[in-house]
Tab-separated table of C-alpha atoms in Angstrom:
chain	number	residue	atom	x	y	z
A	1	UNK	CA	0.000	0.000	0.000
A	2	UNK	CA	1.305	3.428	-0.950
A	3	UNK	CA	0.426	6.193	1.512
A	4	UNK	CA	0.964	9.891	0.847
A	5	UNK	CA	-0.118	13.180	2.382
A	6	UNK	CA	-2.394	14.295	-0.448
A	7	UNK	CA	-5.803	15.642	0.594
A	8	UNK	CA	-8.004	13.179	-1.229
A	9	UNK	CA	-11.515	13.998	-2.418
A	10	UNK	CA	-14.224	11.463	-1.557
A	11	UNK	CA	-17.716	11.386	-3.084
A	12	UNK	CA	-20.312	10.455	-0.426
A	13	UNK	CA	-23.636	9.432	-1.976
A	14	UNK	CA	-26.539	8.195	0.196
A	15	UNK	CA	-29.790	6.821	-1.210
A	16	UNK	CA	-32.841	9.067	-0.832
A	17	UNK	CA	-35.177	6.489	0.748
A	18	UNK	CA	-36.330	8.081	3.957
A	19	UNK	CA	-33.633	10.099	5.712
A	20	UNK	CA	-31.759	7.242	7.376
A	21	UNK	CA	-29.162	6.718	4.653
A	22	UNK	CA	-28.301	10.422	4.699
A	23	UNK	CA	-28.216	10.815	8.469
A	24	UNK	CA	-25.925	7.843	9.036
A	25	UNK	CA	-23.509	9.367	6.520
A	26	UNK	CA	-23.190	12.485	8.699
A	27	UNK	CA	-20.656	10.957	11.156
A	28	UNK	CA	-18.744	9.498	8.192
A	29	UNK	CA	-18.542	12.905	6.482
A	30	UNK	CA	-17.326	14.479	9.726
A	31	UNK	CA	-14.732	11.725	10.166
A	32	UNK	CA	-13.493	12.292	6.604
A	33	UNK	CA	-12.973	15.969	7.415
A	34	UNK	CA	-11.235	15.122	10.695
A	35	UNK	CA	-8.790	12.882	8.807
A	36	UNK	CA	-7.855	15.434	6.150
A	37	UNK	CA	-10.141	14.216	3.360
A	38	UNK	CA	-12.342	16.498	1.250
A	39	UNK	CA	-15.918	15.169	1.048
A	40	UNK	CA	-18.334	15.961	-1.769
A	41	UNK	CA	-22.008	15.188	-1.125
A	42	UNK	CA	-24.278	13.674	-3.785
A	43	UNK	CA	-27.920	12.651	-3.444
A	44	UNK	CA	-31.406	13.927	-4.337
A	45	UNK	CA	-34.615	15.113	-2.758
A	46	UNK	CA	-35.005	15.371	1.006
A	47	UNK	CA	-31.722	13.553	1.675
A	48	UNK	CA	-29.758	16.101	-0.339
A	49	UNK	CA	-31.657	18.971	1.306
A	50	UNK	CA	-30.853	17.612	4.762
A	51	UNK	CA	-27.132	17.189	4.040
A	52	UNK	CA	-26.911	20.652	2.511
A	53	UNK	CA	-28.382	22.072	5.726
A	54	UNK	CA	-25.911	20.055	7.823
A	55	UNK	CA	-22.902	20.922	5.653
A	56	UNK	CA	-23.645	24.214	3.864
A	57	UNK	CA	-19.938	24.734	3.122
A	58	UNK	CA	-19.415	21.357	1.371
A	59	UNK	CA	-19.903	20.967	-2.380
A	60	UNK	CA	-23.215	19.226	-3.049
A	61	UNK	CA	-24.190	17.531	-6.310
A	62	UNK	CA	-27.583	16.267	-7.415
A	63	UNK	CA	-28.131	12.679	-8.533
A	64	UNK	CA	-31.212	11.404	-10.388
A	65	UNK	CA	-34.111	10.276	-8.227
A	66	UNK	CA	-35.029	6.591	-7.879
A	67	UNK	CA	-38.678	7.720	-7.522
A	68	UNK	CA	-39.226	5.372	-4.581
A	69	UNK	CA	-42.823	5.333	-3.406
A	70	UNK	CA	-44.737	3.148	-0.974
A	71	UNK	CA	-48.122	1.664	-1.650
A	72	UNK	CA	-51.050	2.717	0.541
A	73	UNK	CA	-51.683	-0.951	1.364
A	74	UNK	CA	-48.918	-3.219	2.677
A	75	UNK	CA	-49.896	-6.105	0.378
A	76	UNK	CA	-49.096	-3.899	-2.654
A	77	UNK	CA	-45.597	-2.947	-1.445
A	78	UNK	CA	-43.651	-5.306	-3.740
A	79	UNK	CA	-45.925	-4.574	-6.705
A	80	UNK	CA	-45.353	-0.840	-6.271
A	81	UNK	CA	-41.563	-1.312	-6.224
A	82	UNK	CA	-41.738	-3.615	-9.245
A	83	UNK	CA	-43.862	-1.069	-11.103
A	84	UNK	CA	-41.269	1.631	-10.356
A	85	UNK	CA	-38.273	-0.576	-11.229
A	86	UNK	CA	-37.847	0.865	-14.781
A	87	UNK	CA	-37.437	4.334	-13.218
A	88	UNK	CA	-34.873	2.956	-10.764
A	89	UNK	CA	-32.897	1.234	-13.534
A	90	UNK	CA	-32.932	4.420	-15.595
A	91	UNK	CA	-31.682	6.424	-12.594
A	92	UNK	CA	-28.862	3.929	-11.989
A	93	UNK	CA	-27.630	4.286	-15.584
A	94	UNK	CA	-27.760	8.064	-15.305
A	95	UNK	CA	-25.827	7.855	-12.037
A	96	UNK	CA	-23.035	5.889	-13.696
A	97	UNK	CA	-22.659	8.480	-16.445
A	98	UNK	CA	-22.691	11.385	-14.007
A	99	UNK	CA	-20.142	9.786	-11.691
A	100	UNK	CA	-17.778	9.157	-14.597
A	101	UNK	CA	-17.922	12.871	-15.500
A	102	UNK	CA	-17.591	14.001	-11.885
A	103	UNK	CA	-14.465	11.920	-11.285
A	104	UNK	CA	-12.681	13.938	-13.951
A	105	UNK	CA	-14.318	17.304	-13.248
A	106	UNK	CA	-13.816	17.302	-9.470
A	107	UNK	CA	-10.697	15.091	-9.276
A	108	UNK	CA	-12.465	12.533	-7.091
A	109	UNK	CA	-10.161	9.949	-5.487
A	110	UNK	CA	-12.701	7.625	-3.871
A	111	UNK	CA	-16.402	6.798	-3.575
A	112	UNK	CA	-18.659	5.973	-0.629
A	113	UNK	CA	-22.049	4.805	-1.874
A	114	UNK	CA	-24.754	4.188	0.709
A	115	UNK	CA	-27.055	1.905	-1.280
A	116	UNK	CA	-26.843	3.945	-4.516
A	117	UNK	CA	-26.399	1.201	-7.084
A	118	UNK	CA	-24.870	3.285	-9.887
A	119	UNK	CA	-22.379	5.262	-7.824
A	120	UNK	CA	-19.140	3.334	-8.412
A	121	UNK	CA	-16.095	3.289	-10.669
A	122	UNK	CA	-13.402	0.872	-11.783
A	123	UNK	CA	-10.942	3.784	-11.890
A	124	UNK	CA	-10.936	4.672	-8.173
A	125	UNK	CA	-11.652	2.789	-4.894
A	126	UNK	CA	-15.423	2.449	-4.506
A	127	UNK	CA	-16.981	1.334	-1.205
A	128	UNK	CA	-20.584	0.244	-0.621
A	129	UNK	CA	-22.302	0.993	2.709
A	130	UNK	CA	-25.252	-1.162	3.731
A	131	UNK	CA	-26.703	-3.101	6.649
A	132	UNK	CA	-28.657	-5.257	4.200
A	133	UNK	CA	-26.405	-8.016	2.938
A	134	UNK	CA	-29.683	-9.888	2.759
A	135	UNK	CA	-32.651	-7.934	1.365
A	136	UNK	CA	-35.900	-9.203	2.827
A	137	UNK	CA	-38.831	-9.275	0.421
A	138	UNK	CA	-40.957	-12.111	1.795
A	139	UNK	CA	-40.976	-15.261	-0.347
A	140	UNK	CA	-38.576	-13.643	-2.843
A	141	UNK	CA	-35.886	-12.825	-0.235
A	142	UNK	CA	-33.457	-15.367	-1.710
A	143	UNK	CA	-33.632	-13.665	-5.123
A	144	UNK	CA	-33.471	-10.042	-3.934
A	145	UNK	CA	-30.548	-10.963	-1.649
A	146	UNK	CA	-28.573	-12.652	-4.441
A	147	UNK	CA	-29.135	-9.707	-6.780
A	148	UNK	CA	-28.037	-7.248	-4.113
A	149	UNK	CA	-24.930	-9.290	-3.282
A	150	UNK	CA	-23.968	-9.323	-6.978
A	151	UNK	CA	-24.055	-5.526	-6.951
A	152	UNK	CA	-22.038	-5.293	-3.714
A	153	UNK	CA	-19.375	-7.569	-5.197
A	154	UNK	CA	-18.525	-4.860	-7.764
A	155	UNK	CA	-17.145	-2.649	-4.969
A	156	UNK	CA	-13.703	-3.047	-3.401
A	157	UNK	CA	-15.223	-3.215	0.093
A	158	UNK	CA	-18.591	-3.340	1.813
A	159	UNK	CA	-18.946	-1.439	5.093
A	160	UNK	CA	-21.628	-2.787	7.407
A	161	UNK	CA	-22.714	-0.596	10.358
A	162	UNK	CA	-23.216	-3.454	12.820
A	163	UNK	CA	-21.208	-5.885	14.950
A	164	UNK	CA	-19.739	-8.944	13.269
A	165	UNK	CA	-20.396	-11.182	16.269
A	166	UNK	CA	-23.415	-11.573	18.545
A	167	UNK	CA	-25.010	-9.628	20.102
A	168	UNK	CA	-25.712	-7.487	17.048
A	169	UNK	CA	-28.522	-5.243	15.874
A	170	UNK	CA	-29.490	-6.351	12.369
A	171	UNK	CA	-29.254	-10.146	12.697
A	172	UNK	CA	-29.809	-11.977	9.408
A	173	UNK	CA	-29.913	-8.702	7.485
A	174	UNK	CA	-26.247	-7.903	8.057
A	175	UNK	CA	-24.602	-11.338	8.185
A	176	UNK	CA	-23.721	-13.961	5.574
A	177	UNK	CA	-22.400	-17.478	6.120
A	178	UNK	CA	-19.927	-17.490	3.228
A	179	UNK	CA	-19.509	-14.014	1.724
A	180	UNK	CA	-17.573	-13.763	-1.542
A	181	UNK	CA	-16.678	-10.094	-1.147
A	182	UNK	CA	-14.743	-8.081	1.433
A	183	UNK	CA	-16.808	-6.953	4.426
A	184	UNK	CA	-15.768	-4.578	7.194
A	185	UNK	CA	-18.043	-4.291	10.224
A	186	UNK	CA	-18.076	-0.764	11.658
A	187	UNK	CA	-20.240	-1.322	14.703
A	188	UNK	CA	-23.307	0.941	15.052
A	189	UNK	CA	-22.658	4.470	13.804
A	190	UNK	CA	-24.699	7.488	14.803
A	191	UNK	CA	-24.599	11.262	14.630
A	192	UNK	CA	-26.079	11.344	18.162
A	193	UNK	CA	-24.390	11.605	21.568
A	194	UNK	CA	-25.859	10.785	24.956
A	195	UNK	CA	-26.093	13.760	27.335
A	196	UNK	CA	-27.083	14.139	30.947
A	197	UNK	CA	-30.015	16.529	30.833
A	198	UNK	CA	-33.394	17.068	32.467
A	199	UNK	CA	-36.381	15.321	30.874
A	200	UNK	CA	-38.580	17.888	29.130
A	201	UNK	CA	-40.945	15.666	27.100
A	202	UNK	CA	-42.871	12.548	28.077
A	203	UNK	CA	-42.998	11.423	24.460
A	204	UNK	CA	-41.020	12.219	21.331
A	205	UNK	CA	-42.610	11.268	18.000
A	206	UNK	CA	-40.301	11.257	15.002
A	207	UNK	CA	-41.456	10.254	11.521
A	208	UNK	CA	-39.543	9.443	8.341
A	209	UNK	CA	-39.774	7.519	5.095
A	210	UNK	CA	-41.387	7.962	1.675
A	211	UNK	CA	-45.002	8.912	1.095
A	212	UNK	CA	-47.779	8.041	1.399
A	213	UNK	CA	-46.995	5.954	4.490
A	214	UNK	CA	-45.244	8.769	6.360
A	215	UNK	CA	-48.303	10.987	5.957
A	216	UNK	CA	-50.754	8.205	6.810
A	217	UNK	CA	-48.952	7.522	10.083
A	218	UNK	CA	-48.843	11.241	10.897
A	219	UNK	CA	-52.615	11.506	10.474
A	220	UNK	CA	-53.206	8.450	12.646
A	221	UNK	CA	-50.886	9.583	15.436
A	222	UNK	CA	-52.383	13.073	15.604
A	223	UNK	CA	-55.756	11.447	16.332
A	224	UNK	CA	-54.307	8.972	18.858
A	225	UNK	CA	-52.385	11.687	20.698
A	226	UNK	CA	-55.633	13.397	21.613
A	227	UNK	CA	-55.967	10.693	24.283
A	228	UNK	CA	-52.383	11.048	25.539
A	229	UNK	CA	-51.763	12.652	28.920
A	230	UNK	CA	-48.297	14.153	28.806
A	231	UNK	CA	-46.008	16.591	27.042
A	232	UNK	CA	-45.206	15.641	23.438
A	233	UNK	CA	-42.727	16.837	20.819
A	234	UNK	CA	-43.720	15.737	17.302
A	235	UNK	CA	-41.223	15.893	14.390
A	236	UNK	CA	-42.973	15.217	11.090
A	237	UNK	CA	-39.793	14.456	9.122
A	238	UNK	CA	-40.486	16.883	6.273
A	239	UNK	CA	-37.320	18.763	5.310
A	240	UNK	CA	-38.339	22.195	4.051
A	241	UNK	CA	-36.571	25.496	3.411
A	242	UNK	CA	-37.602	26.914	6.779
A	243	UNK	CA	-38.269	25.197	10.079
A	244	UNK	CA	-41.841	25.556	11.342
A	245	UNK	CA	-43.129	25.195	14.902
A	246	UNK	CA	-46.717	24.910	16.112
A	247	UNK	CA	-48.017	24.413	19.666
A	248	UNK	CA	-51.374	22.681	20.135
A	249	UNK	CA	-52.328	21.991	23.760
A	250	UNK	CA	-49.421	19.975	25.239
A	251	UNK	CA	-47.889	19.006	21.870
A	252	UNK	CA	-45.195	20.932	19.991
A	253	UNK	CA	-45.045	20.176	16.251
A	254	UNK	CA	-41.950	20.680	14.078
A	255	UNK	CA	-41.614	19.902	10.378
A	256	UNK	CA	-37.948	18.921	10.849
A	257	UNK	CA	-34.963	19.440	13.135
A	258	UNK	CA	-31.234	19.795	12.547
A	259	UNK	CA	-28.930	17.107	13.947
A	260	UNK	CA	-28.033	19.300	16.906
A	261	UNK	CA	-31.692	19.994	17.732
A	262	UNK	CA	-32.620	16.326	17.350
A	263	UNK	CA	-29.800	15.223	19.618
A	264	UNK	CA	-30.937	17.640	22.327
A	265	UNK	CA	-34.595	16.646	21.943
A	266	UNK	CA	-33.821	12.914	22.054
A	267	UNK	CA	-31.885	13.425	25.275
A	268	UNK	CA	-34.734	15.483	26.767
A	269	UNK	CA	-37.377	12.824	25.977
A	270	UNK	CA	-38.470	9.959	28.208
A	271	UNK	CA	-39.848	7.759	25.405
A	272	UNK	CA	-39.513	7.703	21.602
A	273	UNK	CA	-42.260	6.598	19.184
A	274	UNK	CA	-40.938	5.989	15.670
A	275	UNK	CA	-40.419	3.655	12.721
A	276	UNK	CA	-38.090	0.685	13.158
A	277	UNK	CA	-35.648	1.969	10.540
A	278	UNK	CA	-32.113	0.760	11.098
A	279	UNK	CA	-30.501	4.195	11.377
A	280	UNK	CA	-33.074	5.183	14.004
A	281	UNK	CA	-32.267	2.000	15.920
A	282	UNK	CA	-28.539	2.872	15.877
A	283	UNK	CA	-29.360	6.371	17.165
A	284	UNK	CA	-31.491	4.941	19.987
A	285	UNK	CA	-28.706	2.538	20.962
A	286	UNK	CA	-26.219	5.403	21.182
A	287	UNK	CA	-28.681	7.409	23.297
A	288	UNK	CA	-29.757	4.393	25.410
A	289	UNK	CA	-33.420	5.232	24.944
A	290	UNK	CA	-36.645	3.334	25.489
A	291	UNK	CA	-38.827	3.261	22.402
A	292	UNK	CA	-41.955	1.921	20.720
A	293	UNK	CA	-41.820	0.941	17.044
A	294	UNK	CA	-44.400	1.113	14.274
A	295	UNK	CA	-42.740	-0.514	11.227
A	296	UNK	CA	-43.678	0.761	7.775
A	297	UNK	CA	-46.437	-1.488	6.357
A	298	UNK	CA	-45.052	-3.892	3.772
A	299	UNK	CA	-41.396	-3.036	4.426
A	300	UNK	CA	-40.038	-6.435	5.390
A	301	UNK	CA	-36.754	-5.079	6.746
A	302	UNK	CA	-38.456	-2.837	9.329
A	303	UNK	CA	-40.887	-5.589	10.272
A	304	UNK	CA	-37.997	-8.045	10.776
A	305	UNK	CA	-36.052	-5.568	12.932
A	306	UNK	CA	-39.126	-4.749	15.043
A	307	UNK	CA	-39.888	-8.446	15.583
A	308	UNK	CA	-36.245	-9.213	16.415
A	309	UNK	CA	-35.959	-6.492	19.070
A	310	UNK	CA	-39.369	-7.402	20.487
A	311	UNK	CA	-38.354	-11.076	20.869
A	312	UNK	CA	-35.161	-9.954	22.607
A	313	UNK	CA	-37.352	-8.020	25.084
A	314	UNK	CA	-35.746	-4.713	24.108
A	315	UNK	CA	-38.468	-2.729	22.283
A	316	UNK	CA	-42.201	-3.461	21.745
A	317	UNK	CA	-43.937	-2.762	18.457
A	318	UNK	CA	-47.359	-2.688	16.805
A	319	UNK	CA	-48.619	-2.822	13.255
A	320	UNK	CA	-49.618	0.590	11.952
A	321	UNK	CA	-53.273	-0.352	11.506
A	322	UNK	CA	-53.461	-1.830	15.036
A	323	UNK	CA	-51.613	0.828	17.028
A	324	UNK	CA	-53.399	2.517	19.922
A	325	UNK	CA	-51.829	5.137	22.171
A	326	UNK	CA	-52.481	2.815	25.132
A	327	UNK	CA	-49.914	0.410	23.611
A	328	UNK	CA	-47.171	2.672	24.956
A	329	UNK	CA	-47.848	1.206	28.409
A	330	UNK	CA	-46.064	-1.960	27.242
A	331	UNK	CA	-42.705	-0.164	27.144
A	332	UNK	CA	-42.248	-0.505	30.905
A	333	UNK	CA	-41.993	-4.301	30.548
A	334	UNK	CA	-39.075	-4.055	28.102
A	335	UNK	CA	-35.384	-3.452	28.798
A	336	UNK	CA	-34.896	-0.658	26.265
A	337	UNK	CA	-31.881	-0.221	24.007
A	338	UNK	CA	-28.488	-0.093	25.671
A	339	UNK	CA	-25.243	1.246	24.267
A	340	UNK	CA	-23.001	-1.409	22.709
A	341	UNK	CA	-19.464	-0.128	22.988
A	342	UNK	CA	-17.328	-0.168	19.864
A	343	UNK	CA	-14.216	1.673	18.803
A	344	UNK	CA	-13.868	2.507	15.132
A	345	UNK	CA	-10.438	3.166	13.647
A	346	UNK	CA	-11.377	5.718	10.996
A	347	UNK	CA	-7.810	6.113	9.792
A	348	UNK	CA	-7.493	2.398	9.089
A	349	UNK	CA	-10.945	2.352	7.492
A	350	UNK	CA	-10.142	5.240	5.156
A	351	UNK	CA	-6.839	3.655	4.143
A	352	UNK	CA	-8.740	2.013	1.267
A	353	UNK	CA	-8.621	5.424	-0.437
A	354	UNK	CA	-4.849	5.668	-0.054
A	355	UNK	CA	-4.175	2.650	-2.248
């Protein structure tokens, strides 16, 4: 391996599917800066908007949208994705062409792709970030997993934000028996930090994910919260140009929060009600919070994670159509998520870009 002191430029490109892919790239972008690398951000939609707000001084490039949408009914989830697959394939081809141009134009030395299938190059080290070595799609899991693993194999390394050994967070999602590509386990990564602070809210509600399911859950929870006795902070998960705040009775509504605001609000909240997205789970582990999960209908990954953590007596969950605000009483019978200590050697990890 040849190592020099050049400030290398790294393209960081998270998928715009909810905000989780973007938010878990935040600590990676900061670590790149801390280790004398120059990050360039690339994404689309809400994920790009969020990262531009977090890093207004970093060059940001726009990638084509995958046009990911959820069905209104869980049973139509796979059909909706299949129907949109031509748009996804078209976006992937456009990504490849753009990345090839950008490598020359911006003198890019390496690539970090968080689940963006067309962001890679044979000319420079390209790394894939995912917690889904297996992609759960019900009775077609074996096929979707094999296809995904074929894509991952094109990259020089795959970084998995989980522990290699048990106990781990993602279980079957993030572990293979006989992988045929190079995997590095990072341990859980999060932009959050646990703080000792007074509890200000009895309940924190934080939403995320593509429409229409995000909006459907918001409507349902606003009705359910009318029966809740306690102080609530409700973050809708809609990244807009300006932050909005509305107070109705004992509930404070925000459209979105910056990382710093979210960190403070998480620490000031007794209980968190949210989706069982993997990035959210990593944040809750770092913050050692008790939570209640409502997995996105039809999204097998979130359902698997919710069921796994429920069986381990860590976090209870309910289906979206069944949830009642009284279900939150179950949380007291569960252990809650505890911090799993891990030490990540960023310098060693980034050495792949020094080759």
